[in-house]
Each structure stands twice: as structure tokens, then as C-alpha cells.
Coordinates of C-alpha atoms in Angstrom, one line a residue:
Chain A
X1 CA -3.0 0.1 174.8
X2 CA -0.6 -2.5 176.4
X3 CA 1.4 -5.0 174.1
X4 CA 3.0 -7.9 175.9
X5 CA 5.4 -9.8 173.7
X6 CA 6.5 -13.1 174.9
X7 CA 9.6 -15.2 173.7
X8 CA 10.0 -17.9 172.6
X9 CA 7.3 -19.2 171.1
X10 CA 7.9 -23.3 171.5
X11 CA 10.7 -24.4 173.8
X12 CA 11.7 -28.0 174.4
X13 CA 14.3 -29.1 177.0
X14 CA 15.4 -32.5 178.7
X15 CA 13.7 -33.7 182.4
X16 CA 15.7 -31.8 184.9
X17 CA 17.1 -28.7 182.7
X18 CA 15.5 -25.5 183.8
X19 CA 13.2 -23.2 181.5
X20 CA 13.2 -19.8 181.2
X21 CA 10.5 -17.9 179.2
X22 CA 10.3 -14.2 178.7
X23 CA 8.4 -11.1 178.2
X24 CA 8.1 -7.8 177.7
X25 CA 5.5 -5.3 178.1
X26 CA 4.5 -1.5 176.7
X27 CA 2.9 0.4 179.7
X28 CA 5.2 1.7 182.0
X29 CA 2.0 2.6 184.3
X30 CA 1.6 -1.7 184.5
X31 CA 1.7 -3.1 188.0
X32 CA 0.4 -7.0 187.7
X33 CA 2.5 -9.3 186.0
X34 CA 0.9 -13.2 186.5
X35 CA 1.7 -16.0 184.6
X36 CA -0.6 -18.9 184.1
X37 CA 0.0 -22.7 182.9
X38 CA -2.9 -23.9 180.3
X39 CA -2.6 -28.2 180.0
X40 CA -4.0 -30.0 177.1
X41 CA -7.8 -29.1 176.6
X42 CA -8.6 -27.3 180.4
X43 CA -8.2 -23.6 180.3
X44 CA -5.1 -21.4 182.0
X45 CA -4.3 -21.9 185.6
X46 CA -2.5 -19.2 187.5
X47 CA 1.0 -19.6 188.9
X48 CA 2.6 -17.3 190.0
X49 CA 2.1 -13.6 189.9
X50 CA 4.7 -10.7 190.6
X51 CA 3.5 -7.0 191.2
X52 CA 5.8 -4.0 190.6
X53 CA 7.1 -3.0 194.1
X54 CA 9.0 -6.4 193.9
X55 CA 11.9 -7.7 192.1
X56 CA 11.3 -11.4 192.3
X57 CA 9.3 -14.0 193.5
X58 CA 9.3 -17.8 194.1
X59 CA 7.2 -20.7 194.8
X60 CA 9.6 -23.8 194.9
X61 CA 10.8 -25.1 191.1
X62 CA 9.1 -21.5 189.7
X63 CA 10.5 -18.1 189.9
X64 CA 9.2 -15.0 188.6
X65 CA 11.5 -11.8 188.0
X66 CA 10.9 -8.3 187.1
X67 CA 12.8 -5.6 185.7
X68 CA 10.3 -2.2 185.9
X69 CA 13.0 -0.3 184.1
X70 CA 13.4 -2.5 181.3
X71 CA 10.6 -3.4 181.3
X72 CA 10.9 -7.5 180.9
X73 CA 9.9 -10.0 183.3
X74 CA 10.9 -13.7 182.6
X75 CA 9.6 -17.3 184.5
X76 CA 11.7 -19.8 185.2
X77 CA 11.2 -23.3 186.0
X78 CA 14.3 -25.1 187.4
X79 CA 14.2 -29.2 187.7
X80 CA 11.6 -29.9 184.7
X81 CA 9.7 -32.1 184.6
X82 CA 7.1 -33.7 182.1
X83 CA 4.2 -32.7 183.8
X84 CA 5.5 -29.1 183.5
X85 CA 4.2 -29.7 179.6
X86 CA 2.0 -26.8 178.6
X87 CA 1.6 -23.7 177.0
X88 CA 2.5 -20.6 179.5
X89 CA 1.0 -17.3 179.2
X90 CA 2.6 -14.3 180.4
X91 CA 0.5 -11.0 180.9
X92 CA 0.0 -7.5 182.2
X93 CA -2.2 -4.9 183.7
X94 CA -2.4 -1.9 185.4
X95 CA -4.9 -0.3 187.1
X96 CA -7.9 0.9 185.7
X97 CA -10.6 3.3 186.7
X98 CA -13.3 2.4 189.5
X99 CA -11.1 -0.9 190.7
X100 CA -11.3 -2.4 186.9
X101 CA -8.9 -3.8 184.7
X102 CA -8.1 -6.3 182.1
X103 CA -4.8 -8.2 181.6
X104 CA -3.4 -8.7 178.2
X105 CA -1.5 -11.6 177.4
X106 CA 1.5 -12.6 175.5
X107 CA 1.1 -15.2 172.7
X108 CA 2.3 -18.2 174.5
X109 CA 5.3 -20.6 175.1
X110 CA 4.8 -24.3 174.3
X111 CA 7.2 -25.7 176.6
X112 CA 7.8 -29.5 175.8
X113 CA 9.7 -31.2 178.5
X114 CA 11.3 -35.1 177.7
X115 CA 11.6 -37.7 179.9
Chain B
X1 CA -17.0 -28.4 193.5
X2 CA -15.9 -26.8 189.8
X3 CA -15.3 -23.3 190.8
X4 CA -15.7 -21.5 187.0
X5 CA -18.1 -24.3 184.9
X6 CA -19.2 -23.8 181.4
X7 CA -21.5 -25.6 179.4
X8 CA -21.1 -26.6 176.4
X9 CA -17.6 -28.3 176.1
X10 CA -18.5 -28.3 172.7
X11 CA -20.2 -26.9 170.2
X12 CA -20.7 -27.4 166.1
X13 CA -22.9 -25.3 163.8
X14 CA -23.5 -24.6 161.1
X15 CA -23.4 -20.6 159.5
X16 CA -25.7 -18.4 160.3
X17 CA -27.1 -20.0 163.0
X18 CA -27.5 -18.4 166.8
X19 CA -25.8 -20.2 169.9
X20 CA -25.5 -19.4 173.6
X21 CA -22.6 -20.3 176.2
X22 CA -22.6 -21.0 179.5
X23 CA -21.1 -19.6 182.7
X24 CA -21.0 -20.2 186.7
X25 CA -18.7 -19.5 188.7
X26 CA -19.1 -20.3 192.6
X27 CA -16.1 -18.5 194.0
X28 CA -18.4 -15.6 195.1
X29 CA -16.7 -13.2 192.8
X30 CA -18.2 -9.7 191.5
X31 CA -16.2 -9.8 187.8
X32 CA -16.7 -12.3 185.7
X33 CA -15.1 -12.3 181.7
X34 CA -15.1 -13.7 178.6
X35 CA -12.1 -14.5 176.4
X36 CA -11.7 -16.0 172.8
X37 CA -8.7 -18.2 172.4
X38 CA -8.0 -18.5 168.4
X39 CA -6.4 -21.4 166.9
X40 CA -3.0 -20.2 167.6
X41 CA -3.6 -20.1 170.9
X42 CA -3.8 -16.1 171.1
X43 CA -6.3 -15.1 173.8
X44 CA -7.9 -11.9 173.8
X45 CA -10.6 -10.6 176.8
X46 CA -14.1 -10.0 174.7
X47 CA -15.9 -8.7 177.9
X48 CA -16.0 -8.1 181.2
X49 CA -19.2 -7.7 183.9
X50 CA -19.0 -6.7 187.5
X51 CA -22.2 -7.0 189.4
X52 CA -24.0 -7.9 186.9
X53 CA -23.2 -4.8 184.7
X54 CA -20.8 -4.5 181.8
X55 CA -17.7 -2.7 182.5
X56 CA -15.3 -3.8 179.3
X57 CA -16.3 -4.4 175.8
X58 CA -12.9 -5.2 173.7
X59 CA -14.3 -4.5 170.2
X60 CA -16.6 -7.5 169.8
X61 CA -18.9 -7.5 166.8
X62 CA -22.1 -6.4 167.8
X63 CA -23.7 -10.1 166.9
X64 CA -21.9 -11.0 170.3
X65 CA -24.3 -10.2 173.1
X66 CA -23.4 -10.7 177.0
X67 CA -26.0 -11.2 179.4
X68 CA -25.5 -11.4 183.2
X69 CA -28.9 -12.4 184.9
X70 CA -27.1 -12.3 188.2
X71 CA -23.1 -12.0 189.4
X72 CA -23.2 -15.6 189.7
X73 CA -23.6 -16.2 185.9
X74 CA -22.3 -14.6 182.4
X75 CA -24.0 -16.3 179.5
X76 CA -22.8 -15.5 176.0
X77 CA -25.1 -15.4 172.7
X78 CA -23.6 -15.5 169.2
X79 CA -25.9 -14.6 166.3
X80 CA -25.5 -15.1 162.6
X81 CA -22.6 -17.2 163.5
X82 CA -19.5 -17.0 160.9
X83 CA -16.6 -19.2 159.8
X84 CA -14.4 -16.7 161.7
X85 CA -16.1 -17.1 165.3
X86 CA -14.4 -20.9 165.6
X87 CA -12.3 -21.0 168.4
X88 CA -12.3 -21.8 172.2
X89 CA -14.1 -19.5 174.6
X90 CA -13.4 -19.2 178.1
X91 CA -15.5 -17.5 181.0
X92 CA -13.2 -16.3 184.2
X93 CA -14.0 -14.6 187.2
X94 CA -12.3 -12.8 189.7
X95 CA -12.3 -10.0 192.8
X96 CA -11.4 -6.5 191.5
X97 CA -8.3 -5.3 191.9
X98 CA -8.5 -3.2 194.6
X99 CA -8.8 -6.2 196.9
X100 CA -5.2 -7.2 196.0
X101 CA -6.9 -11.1 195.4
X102 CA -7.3 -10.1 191.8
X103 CA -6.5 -13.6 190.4
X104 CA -8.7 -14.8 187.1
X105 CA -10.1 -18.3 187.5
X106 CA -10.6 -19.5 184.2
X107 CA -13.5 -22.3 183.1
X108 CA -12.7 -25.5 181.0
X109 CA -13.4 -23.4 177.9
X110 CA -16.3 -24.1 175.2
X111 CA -14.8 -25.1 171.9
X112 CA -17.1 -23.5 169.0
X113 CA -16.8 -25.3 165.3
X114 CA -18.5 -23.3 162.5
X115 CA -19.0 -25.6 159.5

């Protein structure tokens, strides 16, 4: 099955430095590559997501990019800030039989951002 | 207006005993899925239902029984509950894949103490 390993584990930067988390996956036949933010006690909140017939993706401070041959994709998050505190999840999936699939996840950044 | 709700937020019991978890979602989604989050933060998909039937079952000890009385709703019921079963539980839902909107929409999570 797919193994998503994500690196680092805890990071910690100063308001205003950017972040840049990374991870890699197994399955070449993966297509789906979302990330989601998971705050204090509330459960993971997509976004941004990246599929395989792209390179890279943004959404103002957060870019996603994706290297299919390599197989790594990495977030970053550019201007901190401390409400960008949280644990980020990166994942995979491909698609499965009859339109269903799971995602498997990495293990989790703890990104701690100071004022 | 909560589009994936759970109930209970919490939940402490003692061993052996046999609990049951809540989920809505109101985002008119066919897949709904449950996920254990362990203390480390790893999470890992359980099960998965579309339409009220299962379609994924990751492994889960047999004392873990899923029950979908409508694609609204996933309810999960733990018997002879172990030390081992603490952790946070989260229901999520979602279109399949094939509509390209494939985004999970997680719940608040249900935090489950064994004692």
C-alpha cells in the first residue's frame, strides 16, 4: 500500500519567516496530494490540494509543489504568522476501483510560529 | 450550520464496556469515514461507507462495528472497550472522486479515555 513520509516532524520559525514542510510518497500510480491544517482540539481542515498533471499550486501565503518523478511534494507558507500554529498533514491517494479511495497521511508537522 | 457534527466531544469509560459515536454530516455527500487519531497524532482511516454501504474496512478489530442507517449518518459502536482504543476519532465525508470535488470534511473529533 501507499507510505507517505513527512518531514520534519516539529518546526518552529519567527512571525514573518516562511515554512516549508515536506513529503514523500510510495505509489507512483498516486494522483491527489491535499494538505490539511488541524488547530488545537477541532479536527484537520483542508488547504490546499495539488493533483498530478500540475506542478504547483498557490492560494496567497500557501503554495503547494509537486515533483511526480521524485516523488516529493512540499507546502510552503511564506509571511507566517501565529495563527498559522498547527499541526499540518500531508497525504496521498490514487484512484481506486468503482470511484473509491482512501488518502493516507503523513505523521504530521507541528509548526510553531513566534510572535 | 456545522457541516460534519459528532457527538460525544468526549467520552470516558471504563474497560470492557460498549460505547457508540456519533456522525452527521449535512453537506449532502455519498462517503462518509471514520479515522482514529492516536496520541501522537498519527491518523489512520478505519472505515469508509458510500450510500450507506461499506466500501473500506482498514483492518479494524472486529469489536468495531459501523452502522450507516442512512448517507446522512455513520455511527460507530465499540464493544469490550480496551486500554488501546484511547484516542481521538473523527468522522469525515466527502463526494467520490470521480466528481473531481473529492475534498474530506472532517468533524470536531470525539476524544475516547479508557480507564
Amino acid at each position: 500500500g501507499e507510505n507517505v513520509e513527512q518531514h520534519p516532524s516539529t518546526l518552529s520559525v519567527q512571525e514573518g519567516d516562511s515554512a516549508v514542510i515536506k513529503c514523500t510518497y510510495s505509489d507512483s500510480a498516486s494522483n491527489y496530494f491535499p494538505w490539511y491544517k488541524q488547530e488545537l482540539g477541532k479536527g484537520p481542515q483542508l488547504i490546499i490540494d495539488i493533483r498530478s498533471n500540475v506542478g504547483e499550486k498557490k492560494d496567497q501565503r500557501i503554495a503547494v509543489t509537486l515533483n511526480k518523478t521524485a516523488k516529493h511534494f512540499s507546502l510552503h507558507i511564506t509571511e507566517t504568522q501565529p495563527e498559522d500554529s498547527a499541526v499540518y498533514f500531508c497525504a496521498a491517494r490514487k484512484d481506486g476501483n468503482s470511484g473509491y479511495s482512501t488518502l493516507t497521511f503523513g505523521k504530521g508537522t507541528m509548526l510553531l510560529v513566534s510572535p | 450550520d456545522t457541516a460534519v457534527s459528532q457527538t460525544p466531544k468526549y467520552l470516558v469509560t471504563q474497560m470492557g464496556n460498549d460505547k457508540s459515536i456519533k456522525c452527521e454530516q449535512n453537506l449532502g455527500h455519498d462517503t462518509m469515514y471514520w479515522y482514529k487519531q492516536d496520541s501522537k497524532k498519527f491518523l489512520k482511516i478505519m472505515f469508509s461507507y458510500n450510500n450507506k454501504e461499506l466500501i473500506i474496512n482498514e483492518t479494524v478489530p472486529n469489536r468495531f462495528s459501523p452502522k450507516s442507517p442512512d448517507k446522512a449518518h455513520l455511527n460507530l459502536h465499540i464493544n469490550s472497550l480496551e486500554l488501546g482504543d484511547s484516542a481521538v476519532y473523527f468522522c469525515a465525508s466527502s463526494r467520490k472522486w470521480t466528481s473531481g470535488r473529492e475534498t474530506q470534511y472532517f468533524g470536531p473529533g470525539t476524544r475516547l479515555l479508557v480507564l
